XYZ file of C-alpha atoms in Angstrom:
309
model
C 124.273 99.552 61.379
C 120.863 98.685 62.760
C 120.165 98.654 66.480
C 117.823 96.311 68.272
C 115.338 97.681 70.808
C 114.314 95.222 73.495
C 110.589 94.745 73.845
C 109.031 95.799 77.156
C 107.939 92.230 77.942
C 111.582 91.151 77.723
C 112.662 93.757 80.261
C 109.761 93.238 82.682
C 107.223 90.554 83.484
C 103.735 90.430 84.933
C 103.158 89.869 88.637
C 101.929 86.298 88.163
C 105.057 85.370 86.215
C 107.308 87.105 88.747
C 105.673 85.221 91.628
C 106.407 81.895 89.922
C 110.006 82.828 89.218
C 110.486 83.857 92.848
C 108.845 80.644 94.071
C 106.165 82.574 95.971
C 102.434 82.101 96.178
C 100.519 85.058 94.800
C 99.494 86.251 98.267
C 103.115 86.049 99.424
C 104.261 87.940 96.348
C 101.720 90.730 96.871
C 102.813 91.064 100.469
C 106.465 91.181 99.420
C 105.620 94.037 97.055
C 103.723 95.885 99.784
C 106.614 95.500 102.195
C 109.056 96.830 99.624
C 110.925 93.543 99.355
C 110.128 93.295 95.632
C 110.331 96.512 93.645
C 107.850 97.014 90.850
C 107.406 99.431 87.968
C 104.153 100.753 86.481
C 102.813 99.126 83.355
C 102.721 101.709 80.568
C 99.760 99.871 79.091
C 97.718 100.287 82.268
C 97.755 96.585 83.131
C 99.017 96.895 86.694
C 102.471 96.723 88.240
C 105.287 94.764 86.614
C 108.646 93.502 87.815
C 111.889 94.230 86.011
C 114.008 91.261 85.029
C 116.943 92.915 86.749
C 114.953 92.908 90.004
C 114.268 89.194 89.688
C 117.962 88.561 89.091
C 118.839 90.596 92.188
C 116.457 88.648 94.408
C 117.515 85.268 93.089
C 121.157 86.139 93.754
C 120.547 86.842 97.464
C 121.773 84.378 100.066
C 119.254 81.759 101.091
C 116.928 82.303 98.148
C 114.078 81.401 98.021
C 113.610 80.298 101.654
C 114.916 83.553 103.115
C 112.502 85.620 101.050
C 109.591 83.324 101.835
C 110.362 83.528 105.552
C 110.202 87.334 105.481
C 106.633 87.263 104.143
C 105.410 84.395 106.331
C 102.229 85.243 108.230
C 100.523 83.782 111.268
C 96.942 83.782 112.471
C 95.776 83.839 116.065
C 96.702 80.276 116.966
C 100.083 80.303 115.220
C 100.823 83.756 116.588
C 99.990 82.646 120.125
C 102.498 79.834 119.775
C 105.184 82.261 118.608
C 104.529 84.501 121.629
C 104.068 81.536 123.943
C 100.721 82.836 125.178
C 97.142 81.640 124.975
C 95.056 82.564 121.906
C 92.831 84.629 124.192
C 95.739 86.774 125.374
C 97.046 87.080 121.835
C 93.665 88.405 120.707
C 93.595 90.831 123.630
C 96.987 92.256 122.709
C 95.942 92.583 119.080
C 92.618 94.256 119.880
C 94.423 96.711 122.140
C 96.667 97.626 119.208
C 99.960 96.150 120.369
C 100.083 93.673 117.474
C 99.467 95.156 114.032
C 97.919 92.906 111.356
C 99.388 92.905 107.896
C 96.568 91.134 106.048
C 93.049 89.878 106.577
C 90.538 87.660 104.854
C 86.977 86.547 105.449
C 86.311 82.853 105.941
C 83.231 81.050 104.693
C 81.283 82.285 107.714
C 82.287 85.877 106.840
C 84.360 86.050 110.003
C 87.385 88.328 109.737
C 90.658 86.448 110.081
C 93.606 88.734 110.824
C 97.130 87.749 109.844
C 100.388 89.045 111.306
C 103.971 88.949 110.128
C 105.654 86.030 111.867
C 108.941 87.925 111.830
C 107.394 90.826 113.763
C 105.794 88.517 116.313
C 109.148 86.875 117.055
C 110.704 90.308 117.469
C 107.875 91.373 119.824
C 108.420 88.294 121.964
C 112.173 88.882 122.155
C 111.937 92.412 123.585
C 112.271 92.515 127.361
C 109.905 95.488 127.644
C 107.061 93.254 126.466
C 107.595 90.550 129.080
C 104.871 91.929 131.397
C 102.406 91.725 128.496
C 103.119 88.070 127.879
C 103.245 86.671 131.394
C 101.230 87.074 134.561
C 97.983 88.957 134.820
C 96.850 90.966 131.799
C 97.687 94.659 132.382
C 94.799 96.764 133.672
C 94.812 99.157 130.692
C 94.371 96.248 128.320
C 91.511 94.802 130.389
C 89.736 98.161 130.564
C 90.071 98.679 126.845
C 88.583 95.306 126.089
C 85.669 95.921 128.447
C 84.923 99.128 126.510
C 84.819 97.163 123.242
C 88.117 98.528 121.934
C 89.364 96.918 118.729
C 92.213 98.723 116.963
C 92.891 95.967 114.447
C 90.948 97.499 111.517
C 92.438 100.947 112.059
C 95.950 99.570 112.498
C 95.582 97.611 109.284
C 94.445 100.749 107.411
C 97.351 102.721 108.837
C 99.737 100.071 107.634
C 98.105 99.613 104.257
C 98.144 103.315 103.419
C 101.897 103.096 103.878
C 101.975 100.295 101.308
C 99.946 102.360 98.840
C 102.010 105.513 99.298
C 105.216 103.580 98.719
C 103.918 102.497 95.323
C 102.652 106.016 94.568
C 106.161 107.415 94.810
C 106.361 111.179 94.282
C 103.310 111.402 91.999
C 100.849 113.675 93.848
C 97.843 112.324 91.939
C 98.768 108.752 92.870
C 99.311 109.881 96.473
C 95.914 111.592 96.593
C 94.235 108.586 94.977
C 95.752 106.261 97.563
C 94.406 108.375 100.421
C 91.002 108.695 98.750
C 90.869 104.901 98.407
C 90.477 104.539 102.169
C 87.907 107.333 102.550
C 84.170 107.178 102.146
C 83.092 108.601 98.736
C 81.065 111.271 100.527
C 84.206 112.523 102.277
C 86.107 112.549 98.996
C 83.335 114.569 97.339
C 83.441 117.152 100.120
C 87.209 117.578 99.867
C 87.411 117.398 96.059
C 84.417 119.321 94.783
C 85.477 119.479 91.130
C 83.857 116.557 89.202
C 86.698 116.437 86.666
C 89.279 116.165 89.433
C 87.260 113.459 91.166
C 86.977 111.451 87.939
C 90.738 111.669 87.416
C 91.295 110.715 91.034
C 89.145 107.604 90.664
C 91.023 106.598 87.511
C 94.274 106.742 89.488
C 92.957 104.704 92.410
C 95.035 101.650 93.333
C 93.378 98.297 93.553
C 92.487 96.979 96.963
C 92.447 93.286 97.870
C 89.288 91.596 96.608
C 87.102 89.763 99.093
C 84.207 87.982 97.445
C 82.180 88.956 94.417
C 81.362 92.661 94.046
C 78.197 93.502 95.947
C 78.291 90.320 98.018
C 77.980 90.473 101.827
C 81.640 89.488 102.135
C 82.731 92.279 99.799
C 80.606 94.818 101.679
C 82.044 93.708 104.997
C 85.576 93.992 103.651
C 84.823 97.461 102.292
C 83.758 98.554 105.768
C 87.087 97.389 107.163
C 88.989 99.180 104.403
C 87.206 102.515 104.944
C 88.312 104.975 107.625
C 85.621 105.231 110.281
C 86.960 106.837 113.450
C 86.537 110.651 113.501
C 90.186 111.564 114.078
C 91.291 109.031 111.495
C 88.855 110.436 108.911
C 90.008 113.973 109.712
C 93.642 112.992 109.159
C 92.899 111.371 105.797
C 90.805 114.354 104.677
C 93.538 116.818 105.607
C 96.156 114.765 103.773
C 93.908 114.527 100.705
C 93.282 118.292 100.648
C 96.994 119.075 100.976
C 98.045 116.603 98.303
C 95.353 117.838 95.906
C 96.817 121.340 96.096
C 100.179 119.962 95.012
C 98.580 117.868 92.256
C 96.708 120.875 90.833
C 99.879 122.946 90.661
C 102.011 120.228 89.126
C 99.561 118.679 86.670
C 95.949 119.859 86.480
C 93.315 117.216 85.897
C 92.396 116.647 82.242
C 89.141 118.192 81.171
C 86.899 117.449 78.186
C 87.347 119.711 75.186
C 84.683 122.416 75.014
C 81.932 121.530 72.580
C 81.735 123.701 69.480
C 78.213 125.051 69.109
C 77.419 125.431 65.378
C 76.646 129.009 64.371
C 73.674 129.247 61.979
C 74.433 130.785 58.589
C 73.106 134.343 58.187
C 69.885 134.522 56.210
C 69.119 137.398 53.775
C 66.175 139.560 54.674
C 63.199 139.185 52.309
C 62.725 141.968 49.792
C 59.971 144.388 50.766
C 56.710 143.935 48.910
C 55.169 147.131 47.513
C 51.767 147.931 48.902
C 48.907 148.051 46.333
C 48.202 151.556 45.060
C 45.052 153.341 46.269
C 43.039 155.500 43.818
C 43.239 158.357 46.249
C 46.989 158.208 46.157
C 47.167 158.483 42.367
C 47.761 162.071 41.110
C 44.739 163.728 39.409
C 46.482 164.166 36.099
C 47.365 160.509 35.930
C 45.767 158.868 32.941
C 45.174 155.181 33.065
C 46.702 153.498 30.074
C 45.078 150.130 30.304
C 41.579 148.649 30.143
C 38.524 149.915 28.218
C 38.774 153.407 29.625
C 42.308 153.777 28.414
C 41.377 152.520 24.902
C 38.574 155.072 24.523
C 40.775 157.925 25.577
C 43.449 156.914 23.151
C 40.797 156.969 20.402
C 39.637 160.452 21.321
C 36.268 159.290 22.492
C 34.623 160.192 25.706
C 33.086 157.535 27.766
C 29.304 157.618 27.962
C 26.825 156.653 30.593
């Protein structure tokens, strides 16, 4: 009896295919994954996250699919958000800059202006809470006005705080993936100070999750986006550094970083010492009774003749 093993691509599908089957735009699908609405699995081939067919079946079987799912990932910009809160765009921006409204995404328009997006579902919930009524009507609270005068803008930091939660959810209980997610939002110089071992840093960078792309690499838009995605406030940087150091200790204990095999230095074959060369004999070192046996002198002596002259 021969068994049949299902191929991986029959059990899971790529993100682009999953988005189509769930009737979501790619941005909506990515947000659904970040929010934990769509569960993914790692691709054993290193090609990114994949979605199990069973997960697609579960989502399609939910009541109100696909509109209900699409509504949960709907986002609103400043103007749409102001309408949901029934306030002016100026007040909406003030509340967001003060940190009362947390963005879930951002993009840069053609003028490289940052456009923050918020979950429409959260904005409706904010508007429905009675404790927020004083923020939406009447004069803007004094603490908000003072913060704005001081140039306060918590939107980038709030986005980073939210996004690290997205990354850690995908990392699961893998300490290397956890550390890589934290390192992704730190400046490389901070990472180098916390993780001094080059082999560990290389492994950390290989585990880094992908961040949203904004423009071509090296372009002004990409550089601006990188600034927004990098922790900048001192207490925020300190928190990320401490978390990275703690998680690295766990990662080292559980699974040390791979290291290159030590190079084998060839050992030269032993060479035999040259045989000593006898020094030429000196006449003074020859015993007196030694009789030369070669040359003319030796021939005369063998004949019994004495040399003359």
